[in-house]
Coordinates of C-alpha atoms in Angstrom, one line a residue:
M1 CA -21.4 -17.0 22.5
E2 CA -23.1 -16.3 19.2
S3 CA -24.2 -19.2 16.9
I4 CA -23.1 -19.5 13.3
Q5 CA -26.7 -18.7 12.3
D6 CA -26.6 -15.4 14.3
L7 CA -23.3 -14.4 12.5
K8 CA -24.7 -15.3 9.1
N9 CA -27.7 -13.1 9.8
L10 CA -25.3 -10.1 10.2
I11 CA -23.6 -10.6 6.8
G12 CA -25.8 -12.9 4.8
H13 CA -25.1 -16.4 3.4
N14 CA -24.6 -17.4 -0.2
F15 CA -23.2 -20.9 -0.4
N16 CA -24.1 -22.5 -3.7
A17 CA -24.2 -26.3 -3.8
G18 CA -24.4 -26.4 -7.6
N19 CA -21.3 -24.4 -8.1
F20 CA -19.6 -26.4 -5.4
S21 CA -20.1 -29.6 -7.5
K22 CA -19.0 -27.7 -10.6
Y23 CA -15.8 -26.2 -9.2
M24 CA -14.7 -28.6 -6.5
I25 CA -16.0 -32.0 -7.7
N26 CA -15.8 -31.6 -11.5
N27 CA -12.9 -29.1 -11.5
D28 CA -14.7 -26.9 -14.1
I29 CA -13.6 -23.3 -13.4
A30 CA -13.9 -22.0 -17.0
D31 CA -16.3 -19.2 -16.0
V32 CA -14.3 -18.0 -13.0
D33 CA -12.1 -15.7 -15.1
Q34 CA -15.1 -13.7 -16.4
L35 CA -16.8 -13.6 -13.0
I36 CA -13.6 -12.0 -11.6
K37 CA -13.4 -9.5 -14.4
D38 CA -17.0 -8.5 -13.8
C39 CA -16.5 -8.4 -10.0
Q40 CA -19.1 -11.1 -9.6
L41 CA -17.2 -13.9 -8.0
E42 CA -19.2 -13.5 -4.8
N43 CA -22.3 -14.7 -6.7
S44 CA -20.7 -18.1 -7.2
G45 CA -21.1 -18.9 -3.5
Q46 CA -17.6 -20.5 -3.7
R47 CA -15.2 -17.7 -3.2
F48 CA -13.4 -19.1 -0.2
N49 CA -12.9 -22.5 -1.9
I50 CA -11.6 -20.8 -5.0
W51 CA -9.2 -18.7 -2.9
R52 CA -7.9 -22.0 -1.6
L53 CA -7.3 -23.1 -5.1
F54 CA -5.6 -19.8 -6.1
L55 CA -3.3 -19.9 -3.0
R56 CA -2.3 -23.5 -3.8
I57 CA -3.8 -25.2 -0.8
Y58 CA -4.9 -27.8 -3.3
S59 CA -4.6 -28.0 -7.0
K60 CA -7.0 -28.0 -9.9
E61 CA -6.0 -31.5 -10.8
D62 CA -6.8 -32.9 -7.4
S63 CA -9.9 -35.0 -7.0
F64 CA -12.3 -34.0 -4.3
T65 CA -11.0 -36.9 -2.2
Q66 CA -7.5 -35.6 -2.5
K67 CA -8.6 -32.1 -1.6
I68 CA -10.3 -33.4 1.5
E69 CA -7.2 -35.4 2.4
K70 CA -5.0 -32.2 2.1
L71 CA -7.5 -30.2 4.1
T72 CA -7.7 -32.9 6.8
K73 CA -3.9 -33.0 7.1
L74 CA -3.6 -29.2 7.4
R75 CA -6.3 -29.2 10.1
E76 CA -4.4 -31.9 12.1
N77 CA -1.3 -29.8 11.8
Y78 CA -3.1 -26.8 13.2
K79 CA -4.4 -28.9 16.1
E80 CA -0.7 -29.8 17.0
L81 CA 0.2 -26.1 16.8
E82 CA -2.8 -25.3 19.1
N83 CA -1.6 -27.8 21.6
K84 CA 2.0 -26.5 21.3
H85 CA 1.3 -22.8 21.8
L86 CA -2.0 -22.4 23.5
K87 CA -1.8 -25.1 26.1
T88 CA 1.9 -24.4 26.8
S89 CA 1.0 -20.7 27.1
N90 CA -1.8 -21.4 29.6
T91 CA 0.4 -23.8 31.6
Q92 CA 3.1 -21.2 31.8
A93 CA 0.7 -18.5 33.0
Q94 CA -0.6 -20.9 35.6
N95 CA 2.9 -21.8 36.8
K96 CA 3.7 -18.1 37.0
T97 CA 0.8 -17.5 39.4
E98 CA 1.7 -20.5 41.6
D99 CA 5.5 -19.7 41.6
S100 CA 4.7 -16.2 42.8
T101 CA 3.4 -17.5 46.1
K102 CA 6.2 -20.0 46.7
K103 CA 9.3 -19.2 48.8
G104 CA 12.8 -20.5 48.5
P105 CA 15.0 -22.0 51.3
L106 CA 16.0 -18.5 52.5
G107 CA 12.6 -17.0 52.3
G108 CA 13.2 -15.4 48.9
P109 CA 11.5 -16.3 45.7
L110 CA 11.9 -19.8 44.4
G111 CA 13.8 -18.6 41.4
G112 CA 16.3 -16.7 43.5
P113 CA 20.0 -17.4 44.1
L114 CA 19.4 -20.9 45.4
G115 CA 16.6 -21.7 42.9
G116 CA 16.9 -22.9 39.3
G117 CA 16.7 -20.6 36.2
K118 CA 14.0 -22.7 34.5
Q119 CA 11.2 -21.1 36.3
K120 CA 12.5 -17.6 35.5
Q121 CA 12.7 -18.5 31.8
Q122 CA 9.1 -19.9 31.9
S123 CA 7.9 -16.8 33.6
S124 CA 9.5 -14.6 31.0
N125 CA 7.9 -16.6 28.2
A126 CA 4.6 -16.4 29.9
I127 CA 4.8 -12.6 30.1
D128 CA 5.8 -12.4 26.5
N129 CA 2.8 -14.5 25.5
V130 CA 0.4 -12.5 27.5
E131 CA 1.7 -9.3 26.1
L132 CA 1.5 -10.6 22.5
R133 CA -2.1 -11.8 23.0
N134 CA -3.1 -8.5 24.5
E135 CA -1.5 -6.6 21.7
I136 CA -3.3 -8.7 19.1
R137 CA -6.7 -8.5 21.0
K138 CA -6.6 -4.7 21.2
D139 CA -6.2 -4.5 17.4
V140 CA -8.8 -7.2 16.8
E141 CA -11.3 -5.2 18.8
R142 CA -10.7 -2.1 16.7
T143 CA -10.9 -4.0 13.4
Y144 CA -13.7 -2.8 11.1
Q145 CA -15.8 -1.4 13.9
E146 CA -18.4 -0.2 11.5
F147 CA -19.5 -3.8 11.0
E148 CA -21.4 -5.4 13.8
F149 CA -20.1 -8.8 12.6
F150 CA -16.6 -8.0 13.8
S151 CA -17.9 -7.0 17.3
S152 CA -18.8 -10.6 17.9
K153 CA -16.8 -12.1 20.8
R154 CA -16.6 -15.4 18.9
I155 CA -15.2 -13.8 15.8
Q156 CA -12.7 -11.8 17.9
Q157 CA -11.6 -15.0 19.7
I158 CA -11.0 -16.8 16.5
L159 CA -9.0 -13.9 15.0
T160 CA -6.9 -13.5 18.2
T161 CA -6.1 -17.2 18.4
V162 CA -5.2 -17.5 14.7
L163 CA -2.9 -14.5 14.8
F164 CA -1.3 -15.5 18.0
I165 CA -0.4 -19.0 16.8
W166 CA 0.9 -17.6 13.5
C167 CA 3.1 -15.1 15.3
K168 CA 4.5 -17.7 17.6
E169 CA 5.4 -19.8 14.5
N170 CA 6.9 -16.8 12.8
S171 CA 8.6 -15.1 15.7
E172 CA 11.1 -13.4 13.5
I173 CA 8.4 -11.0 12.4
S174 CA 5.8 -11.7 15.0
Y175 CA 2.7 -9.4 15.0
R176 CA 2.4 -6.1 13.1
Q177 CA -0.6 -3.8 12.6
G178 CA -2.5 -4.7 9.4
M179 CA -2.3 -8.4 9.9
N180 CA -5.6 -8.2 11.8
E181 CA -7.4 -6.7 8.8
I182 CA -6.1 -9.4 6.5
A183 CA -7.2 -12.2 8.8
A184 CA -10.6 -10.4 9.4
S185 CA -11.2 -10.3 5.7
L186 CA -10.7 -14.1 5.4
I187 CA -13.0 -14.9 8.3
Y188 CA -15.7 -12.7 6.8
I189 CA -15.7 -14.7 3.5
Y190 CA -15.5 -18.0 5.3
T191 CA -18.5 -17.2 7.5
K192 CA -20.6 -16.2 4.5
E193 CA -20.1 -19.6 2.9
A194 CA -19.7 -21.8 6.1
L195 CA -22.2 -24.6 6.7
Y196 CA -23.4 -26.4 9.8
K197 CA -24.8 -29.9 9.9
E198 CA -28.4 -29.1 10.6
E199 CA -28.5 -26.7 7.7
V200 CA -27.0 -29.2 5.2
E201 CA -29.4 -32.0 6.3
K202 CA -32.2 -29.8 5.0
Y203 CA -31.0 -30.1 1.5
E204 CA -33.4 -32.2 -0.5
E205 CA -32.1 -35.1 -2.6
A206 CA -28.7 -34.9 -0.8
T207 CA -27.3 -38.3 0.2
E208 CA -25.4 -38.8 3.4
E209 CA -22.1 -39.0 1.4
E210 CA -22.8 -35.7 -0.3
I211 CA -23.6 -34.0 3.0
N212 CA -20.3 -35.3 4.4
I213 CA -18.3 -34.0 1.5
L214 CA -19.9 -30.5 1.9
L215 CA -19.1 -30.5 5.6
Q216 CA -15.5 -31.6 4.9
F217 CA -15.0 -28.4 2.8
N218 CA -17.0 -25.8 4.5
S219 CA -18.1 -26.8 8.0
W220 CA -18.1 -24.1 10.6
E221 CA -16.6 -26.7 12.9
Y222 CA -13.3 -26.1 11.0
A223 CA -13.4 -22.3 10.9
E224 CA -10.4 -21.7 13.1
P225 CA -8.0 -24.1 11.4
D226 CA -9.2 -23.2 7.9
I227 CA -8.7 -19.5 8.5
Y228 CA -5.2 -20.2 9.8
V229 CA -4.3 -22.3 6.8
L230 CA -5.4 -19.7 4.3
F231 CA -3.8 -16.9 6.3
T232 CA -0.6 -18.9 6.3
A233 CA -0.8 -19.6 2.6
L234 CA -1.2 -15.9 2.0
M235 CA 1.5 -14.7 4.4
N236 CA 4.1 -17.5 3.9
D237 CA 3.6 -19.1 0.5
A238 CA 2.8 -15.8 -1.2
Q239 CA 5.5 -14.1 0.9
H240 CA 3.2 -11.3 2.0
M241 CA 4.8 -11.6 5.4
E242 CA 7.8 -9.9 4.0
M243 CA 5.8 -6.7 3.7
F244 CA 5.6 -6.6 7.5
R245 CA 9.3 -7.4 8.2
P246 CA 10.8 -4.5 10.3
N247 CA 13.4 -2.3 8.7
Y248 CA 16.3 -3.3 11.0
T249 CA 19.4 -1.3 11.4
E250 CA 22.8 -2.8 10.6
Q251 CA 23.5 -3.5 14.3
Q252 CA 20.0 -5.1 14.7
K253 CA 20.7 -7.3 11.7
I254 CA 24.0 -8.5 13.2
K255 CA 22.3 -9.2 16.5
L256 CA 19.4 -11.1 14.9
Q257 CA 21.7 -12.8 12.4
S258 CA 19.6 -11.5 9.5
K259 CA 20.8 -10.0 6.3
K260 CA 17.4 -9.5 4.7
P261 CA 16.7 -5.9 3.7
S262 CA 13.3 -4.3 4.2
A263 CA 11.3 -5.9 1.4
I264 CA 8.5 -3.4 1.7
L265 CA 10.8 -0.4 1.2
T266 CA 12.6 -2.1 -1.7
R267 CA 9.2 -2.8 -3.3
V268 CA 8.0 0.8 -2.8
A269 CA 11.2 2.2 -4.3
K270 CA 10.9 0.0 -7.4
L271 CA 7.2 0.9 -7.9
Q272 CA 8.1 4.6 -7.5
D273 CA 11.3 4.8 -9.6
I274 CA 10.8 2.1 -12.2
L275 CA 7.3 0.6 -12.7
L276 CA 5.4 3.9 -12.7
K277 CA 8.0 5.4 -15.1
Q278 CA 7.5 2.5 -17.5
V279 CA 3.8 3.0 -17.5
D280 CA 3.2 6.7 -17.4
L281 CA 6.4 8.8 -17.8
Q282 CA 4.5 12.2 -17.6
L283 CA 2.9 11.4 -14.2
F284 CA 6.2 9.9 -13.0
R285 CA 8.1 13.1 -13.8
H286 CA 5.4 15.3 -12.2
L287 CA 5.5 13.4 -8.9
K288 CA 9.3 13.3 -9.0
L289 CA 9.4 17.1 -9.4
L290 CA 7.1 17.5 -6.4
Q291 CA 9.3 15.1 -4.5
V292 CA 6.4 12.9 -3.5
E293 CA 7.5 10.1 -1.2
F294 CA 5.4 7.0 -2.2
Q295 CA 6.1 5.1 1.0
I296 CA 3.9 7.5 3.0
F297 CA 0.9 6.0 1.4
L298 CA 2.1 2.8 -0.3
L299 CA 3.1 1.1 2.9
K300 CA -0.6 1.0 3.9
W301 CA -1.8 0.2 0.4
I302 CA 0.4 -2.8 0.0
R303 CA 0.3 -4.3 3.5
C304 CA -3.4 -4.2 3.8
M305 CA -4.0 -4.8 0.1
F306 CA -6.4 -1.8 -0.3
T307 CA -8.8 -2.7 2.5
R308 CA -8.7 0.9 3.6
E309 CA -8.8 2.7 0.2
L310 CA -11.6 0.5 -1.1
S311 CA -14.7 -0.5 0.9
L312 CA -14.4 -3.9 2.5
I313 CA -16.6 -5.6 -0.1
E314 CA -14.7 -3.9 -3.0
S315 CA -11.4 -5.0 -1.6
F316 CA -12.6 -8.6 -1.9
H317 CA -13.0 -8.0 -5.7
A318 CA -9.4 -6.8 -5.8
W319 CA -8.3 -9.8 -3.9
D320 CA -10.0 -12.1 -6.4
A321 CA -7.9 -10.6 -9.2
I322 CA -4.7 -10.6 -7.0
F323 CA -5.0 -14.3 -6.0
Q324 CA -6.0 -15.3 -9.5
D325 CA -2.9 -13.7 -11.0
F326 CA -0.8 -15.4 -8.4
F327 CA -2.3 -18.7 -9.4
L328 CA -2.2 -18.3 -13.2
Q329 CA 1.2 -16.7 -13.5
Q330 CA 2.8 -19.1 -11.0
C331 CA 4.3 -16.1 -9.2
D332 CA 6.3 -16.2 -6.0
T333 CA 4.8 -12.9 -4.7
L334 CA 1.6 -11.0 -5.1
F335 CA 2.9 -8.9 -8.0
F336 CA -0.6 -7.9 -9.1
V337 CA -0.8 -5.7 -6.0
D338 CA 1.8 -3.4 -7.6
C339 CA -0.3 -3.3 -10.8
I340 CA -3.4 -2.2 -8.9
A341 CA -1.4 0.4 -6.9
I342 CA -0.2 1.9 -10.2
A343 CA -3.7 1.9 -11.6
M344 CA -5.0 3.7 -8.5
I345 CA -2.3 6.3 -8.9
I346 CA -3.2 6.8 -12.5
Y347 CA -6.9 7.0 -11.5
L348 CA -6.0 10.3 -9.8
K349 CA -3.8 11.6 -12.6
N350 CA -6.0 14.5 -13.6
Q351 CA -6.1 15.9 -10.1
L352 CA -2.4 15.1 -9.4
M353 CA -1.2 17.0 -12.5
E354 CA -3.1 20.1 -11.3
N355 CA -1.4 20.1 -7.9
E356 CA 1.6 22.3 -7.3
E357 CA 2.6 21.0 -3.9
S358 CA 3.4 17.5 -2.6
S359 CA 1.1 18.0 0.3
Q360 CA -1.9 18.2 -2.1
C361 CA -0.9 14.9 -3.6
Y362 CA -0.6 13.3 -0.2
Q363 CA -4.1 14.4 0.6
R364 CA -5.4 12.7 -2.5
F365 CA -3.6 9.5 -1.7
L366 CA -4.3 9.3 2.0
K367 CA -8.0 10.2 1.6
Y368 CA -8.6 8.1 -1.5
P369 CA -11.9 9.0 -3.4
K370 CA -14.5 6.4 -4.2
I371 CA -13.8 4.5 -7.4
S372 CA -16.8 4.8 -9.8
N373 CA -15.9 1.6 -11.8
L374 CA -13.9 -1.0 -10.0
A375 CA -14.1 -3.5 -12.9
N376 CA -12.5 -0.8 -15.1
L377 CA -9.7 -0.3 -12.5
L378 CA -8.9 -4.0 -12.4
D379 CA -8.9 -4.2 -16.2
T380 CA -6.5 -1.3 -16.3
A381 CA -4.3 -3.1 -13.7
T382 CA -4.2 -6.2 -16.0
Q383 CA -3.2 -4.1 -19.0
I384 CA -0.5 -2.4 -16.8
R385 CA 0.8 -5.8 -15.9
N386 CA 1.1 -6.7 -19.6
I387 CA 3.0 -3.5 -20.3
L388 CA 5.4 -4.1 -17.4
I389 CA 6.1 -7.6 -18.5
S390 CA 6.7 -6.5 -22.1
Q391 CA 9.1 -3.9 -20.9
K392 CA 10.8 -6.0 -18.3
S393 CA 14.2 -6.0 -20.2
S394 CA 13.8 -2.6 -21.7
N395 CA 15.0 0.6 -20.2
N396 CA 15.4 3.1 -23.0
L397 CA 13.3 6.2 -23.6
D398 CA 11.6 5.0 -26.8
D399 CA 10.2 1.9 -25.0
N400 CA 9.0 4.0 -22.1
L401 CA 7.2 6.5 -24.3
E402 CA 5.7 3.6 -26.2
G403 CA 4.3 2.2 -22.9
T404 CA 3.0 5.6 -22.0
E405 CA 1.1 5.9 -25.3
K406 CA -0.3 2.4 -24.8
I407 CA -1.7 3.1 -21.3
E408 CA -3.2 6.4 -22.5
K409 CA -5.1 4.5 -25.2
L410 CA -6.2 1.7 -22.8
I411 CA -7.6 3.9 -20.1
S412 CA -10.9 5.5 -20.8
P413 CA -11.3 9.2 -19.9
A414 CA -14.5 8.2 -18.0
F415 CA -12.2 6.2 -15.7
F416 CA -11.1 9.5 -14.1
V417 CA -13.7 11.1 -11.8
G418 CA -13.1 14.4 -10.2
D419 CA -14.3 15.0 -6.7
K420 CA -13.3 18.7 -6.3
V421 CA -14.9 21.8 -7.9
D422 CA -12.8 24.9 -8.3
T423 CA -14.4 28.2 -7.8
D424 CA -11.9 30.0 -10.0
P425 CA -13.5 30.4 -13.5
K426 CA -10.1 30.4 -15.2
A427 CA -9.2 27.2 -13.4
Q428 CA -12.4 25.6 -14.4
Q429 CA -11.8 26.5 -18.1
D430 CA -8.3 25.0 -17.9
K431 CA -9.8 21.8 -16.4
V432 CA -12.5 21.6 -19.1
K433 CA -9.9 22.0 -21.8
S434 CA -7.5 19.4 -20.4
R435 CA -10.4 16.8 -20.0
E436 CA -11.9 17.5 -23.3
Q437 CA -8.6 17.0 -25.1
P438 CA -8.3 13.2 -24.6
Q439 CA -12.0 12.5 -25.0
Q440 CA -12.2 13.6 -28.7
P441 CA -10.6 10.5 -30.2
Q442 CA -13.2 8.3 -28.5
Q443 CA -16.3 10.0 -29.8
K444 CA -18.2 7.5 -31.9
S445 CA -19.5 10.2 -34.4
Q446 CA -15.9 11.0 -35.5
P447 CA -14.8 9.5 -38.8
V448 CA -12.0 7.0 -38.6
Q449 CA -9.7 9.0 -40.8
Q450 CA -10.3 12.1 -38.6
Q451 CA -9.5 10.1 -35.5
V452 CA -6.2 8.9 -36.9
T453 CA -5.2 12.4 -38.0
Q454 CA -6.0 13.7 -34.6
N455 CA -4.0 11.0 -32.8
E456 CA -1.0 11.8 -35.1
E457 CA -1.2 15.4 -34.2
E458 CA -1.4 14.6 -30.5
Q459 CA 1.6 12.3 -30.8
S460 CA 3.6 15.0 -32.7
Q461 CA 3.3 17.4 -29.9
S462 CA 6.6 17.5 -28.0
P463 CA 6.5 16.5 -24.3
Q464 CA 8.3 19.7 -23.6
S465 CA 5.4 21.9 -24.9
Q466 CA 2.9 19.8 -22.9
I467 CA 4.8 20.2 -19.7
N468 CA 5.3 23.9 -20.1
E469 CA 1.6 24.4 -20.7
K470 CA 0.4 22.4 -17.8
Q471 CA 3.1 23.0 -15.1
P472 CA 2.9 26.2 -13.1
V473 CA 5.9 28.3 -12.5
K474 CA 6.5 26.9 -9.0
Q475 CA 6.9 23.4 -10.4
Q476 CA 9.3 24.5 -13.1
E477 CA 11.5 26.2 -10.6
Q478 CA 11.8 22.9 -8.7
Q479 CA 12.8 20.9 -11.8
T480 CA 16.4 21.7 -11.1
V481 CA 16.2 19.1 -8.3
F482 CA 15.2 16.4 -10.8
F483 CA 17.3 17.2 -13.8
D484 CA 20.7 16.6 -12.2
D485 CA 23.8 15.0 -13.6
K486 CA 23.0 11.5 -12.5
I487 CA 19.6 11.5 -14.3
M488 CA 21.1 13.1 -17.4
A489 CA 23.9 10.5 -17.6
S490 CA 21.4 7.6 -17.4
N491 CA 19.1 8.7 -20.2
T492 CA 19.3 8.8 -23.9
K493 CA 20.2 11.7 -26.2
A494 CA 16.6 12.5 -26.8
Q495 CA 16.1 13.0 -23.1
K496 CA 19.2 15.1 -22.8
S497 CA 18.1 17.5 -25.5
Q498 CA 14.6 17.7 -24.1
F499 CA 16.0 18.5 -20.6
S500 CA 18.4 21.1 -22.1
V501 CA 15.4 23.0 -23.6
E502 CA 13.6 22.9 -20.3
E503 CA 16.6 24.2 -18.4
N504 CA 17.0 27.1 -20.8
A505 CA 13.3 27.9 -20.4
Q506 CA 13.6 27.8 -16.6
Q507 CA 16.6 30.2 -16.7
K508 CA 14.6 32.8 -18.7
E509 CA 11.7 32.6 -16.4
V510 CA 13.9 33.0 -13.3
V511 CA 15.4 36.2 -14.9
Q512 CA 12.0 37.6 -15.8
E513 CA 10.3 36.7 -12.5
S514 CA 9.7 39.6 -10.1
E515 CA 12.0 39.4 -7.0
D516 CA 9.8 41.5 -4.7
K517 CA 7.4 38.7 -3.6
Q518 CA 8.7 37.4 -0.3
K519 CA 9.1 39.1 3.0
P520 CA 12.7 39.4 4.3
I521 CA 13.7 36.9 7.0
K522 CA 16.9 37.4 9.1
L523 CA 18.5 34.0 8.8
S524 CA 22.0 32.9 7.7
I525 CA 22.4 30.4 4.9
K526 CA 24.0 28.0 7.4
A527 CA 21.0 28.3 9.7
V528 CA 18.5 27.5 7.0
E529 CA 20.7 24.5 5.8
D530 CA 20.8 23.2 9.4
I531 CA 17.0 23.5 9.6
C532 CA 16.7 21.5 6.3
T533 CA 19.1 18.9 7.6
T534 CA 17.2 18.5 10.9
I535 CA 13.9 18.1 9.0
E536 CA 15.5 15.3 7.0
E537 CA 16.6 13.6 10.2
A538 CA 13.1 14.0 11.6
F539 CA 11.7 12.3 8.5
N540 CA 13.9 9.3 9.1
V541 CA 13.1 9.1 12.8
I542 CA 9.4 9.2 12.2
K543 CA 9.4 6.7 9.4
K544 CA 11.6 4.2 11.4
S545 CA 9.8 4.6 14.7
N546 CA 6.2 4.5 13.7
E547 CA 4.5 4.1 10.3
S548 CA 0.9 4.5 11.5
Q549 CA -1.5 7.1 10.3
N550 CA -0.9 9.2 13.4
H551 CA 2.2 10.7 11.9
Q552 CA 0.9 11.3 8.3
E553 CA -0.1 14.9 8.9
L554 CA 3.2 15.8 10.6
I555 CA 5.1 14.2 7.7
I556 CA 3.1 16.3 5.2
S557 CA 3.8 19.5 7.2
L558 CA 7.5 18.7 7.4
A559 CA 7.6 18.0 3.6
E560 CA 6.1 21.4 2.9
L561 CA 8.5 23.2 5.2
K562 CA 11.5 21.3 3.8
S563 CA 10.5 22.0 0.2
Y564 CA 10.0 25.7 1.0
L565 CA 13.3 26.2 2.8
T566 CA 15.2 24.2 0.2
K567 CA 13.8 26.4 -2.6
Q568 CA 14.8 29.6 -0.7
I569 CA 18.4 28.4 -0.3
T570 CA 18.6 27.7 -4.0
E571 CA 17.3 31.1 -5.0
V572 CA 19.6 33.0 -2.6
E573 CA 22.7 31.1 -3.6
G574 CA 21.8 31.8 -7.2
R575 CA 21.5 35.5 -6.5
Q576 CA 24.8 35.5 -4.6
G577 CA 26.6 34.1 -7.7
N578 CA 25.0 36.7 -10.0
S579 CA 25.4 39.8 -7.8
Q580 CA 28.5 41.4 -6.3
D581 CA 26.7 44.0 -4.1
D582 CA 25.4 42.5 -0.9
G583 CA 23.7 45.8 0.0
Q584 CA 21.8 45.8 -3.3
R585 CA 20.8 42.1 -2.9
N586 CA 19.3 42.9 0.5
K587 CA 16.9 45.4 -1.1
N588 CA 15.5 42.5 -3.3
G589 CA 12.8 40.0 -2.1
G590 CA 13.7 36.7 -0.5
F591 CA 15.8 36.0 2.6
V592 CA 18.1 38.6 4.1
I593 CA 20.9 36.2 4.4
K594 CA 24.2 38.0 5.3
K595 CA 23.0 41.5 6.5
Q596 CA 20.3 42.9 8.5
L597 CA 18.3 45.8 7.3
T598 CA 20.7 48.0 9.3
G599 CA 23.6 46.6 7.2
Q600 CA 25.3 44.8 10.1
Q601 CA 26.7 41.3 9.6
L602 CA 24.7 38.4 10.9
P603 CA 26.5 35.4 12.6
Q604 CA 27.1 32.7 10.0
E605 CA 26.3 29.8 12.4
D606 CA 23.6 29.3 14.9
N607 CA 24.1 25.9 16.6
G608 CA 21.2 26.6 18.9
I609 CA 18.6 26.3 16.1
K610 CA 19.8 22.8 15.1
S611 CA 20.2 21.6 18.6
K612 CA 16.8 22.8 19.7
M613 CA 15.0 21.4 16.7
A614 CA 16.9 18.1 17.0
G615 CA 15.9 17.9 20.7
F616 CA 12.2 18.4 19.7
F617 CA 12.2 15.8 17.0
K618 CA 13.9 13.2 19.2
K619 CA 10.7 13.2 21.3
W620 CA 8.9 11.6 18.3

């Protein structure tokens, strides 16, 4: 088993005794805010202790003796839980082995018809415990395999034990993938700042009392209980465990006597339909038109708090800001996670606005590019938070547009970094123009009066003209999905008039567009509608059964297929309403819906298509 020194050699060690005295003894954390803004909290050598403060394990007003008392009590509680779950689990496993060799009075197993039911129950619990530990251990062994530190048997043992005890204490949720990455991040930080007695005794001018105080806070001897305590504070007190709660069906809720909805899906829906709209209306509408489903990527972002989108070290800087906001704002949840998520979506705005298909957007989100300036991203998230708070009770268009203008001014164009080069010269020119446009007001050489005039001109441009210039024809055709009666009824007069102009423009473009672009396909309208319905059912089955990355590519492919077929149905139904001659319609492009090329009638229903596709998707 590796020693603490061996583990430190793998990741380094940066405990700072001077800052320990400053932050934990004197309670002077005045410079912590700036360190977090500059992504430099790691240099303090007290990140784990500060995280304890942020997650309210102890308070800023506590003296160091009170902090030690709280830590000691929490460690004693963990010892009790360890005795309760680990020793009981081991005893049950041992009893299971012994009972398997014992025979009852009639030669059958001891727990048979003449035996008691207690042994059977203990055996069942033992099996459940073994399965739970094995499930956790498998994920722990796969955690951050690129780091040798996490291949340590000692680290894996600590993580497995901590997660097992927490899951036994929170059996309603138990274990879910992603918890291993959160616990692993905590033990990484703890180890970098952990102390052992021989090391502390080498400190010059340190009294025995001072050495004892240091060990009470950061001794490697308390690694397992301290990791458990901080993990519990994050999952329970900050309610992050709700992000892992399964999305039960109504029948399952009745059986489990639980009425709680899926918090993660509620949170994603709010972020997609409300928060992003308040911050960036243009981007919100663009993603809405493409029917981008945020839960495909946000589930992973929120649950693991960006450990996969950022590098492991960068994710710690994000956690610094998340925990600090939880502490300063006295929140009940980690709301700053939402703000960072919006900032990361806006970070990709330039590329997203150029995409014409939802699958292209998913590729951006699921393979997130490297962030060039993380401090800038976190600063943007802070400003987004301020905008959301200021608009908390406001839902009208003017306030939304005002928030959009604010965020456009707050975010520097240098914040957006492209990672794809188009070979099409025309596309390159369009990109250059779109990126040069917002950069002009920030040129230092421009006179102030000229900047003001230019900003006024940009603001005077109607959103309609900007959208028509930037959006390709394919996107404008799909806008009919977004501008429906429900949306129209919930918006102001300004929105209604704007949407009316867009609808008129769309109708003209549909009339002018050539109709000889697509190859005829011999399908009935009913058959195509059945296919779309089946694809929708497949979406639901996949999302409910498994939310892992293994299904992401399939979901993207299904999204493309569903979007394409839905578009074809809309086009054909529109042509049916405008044309009275089926024969003439069959000569045009698009689907051959009612007649074959020979003019014979096609069957209007094909139940075989739906049944075969449904049977295929049920396998998932």
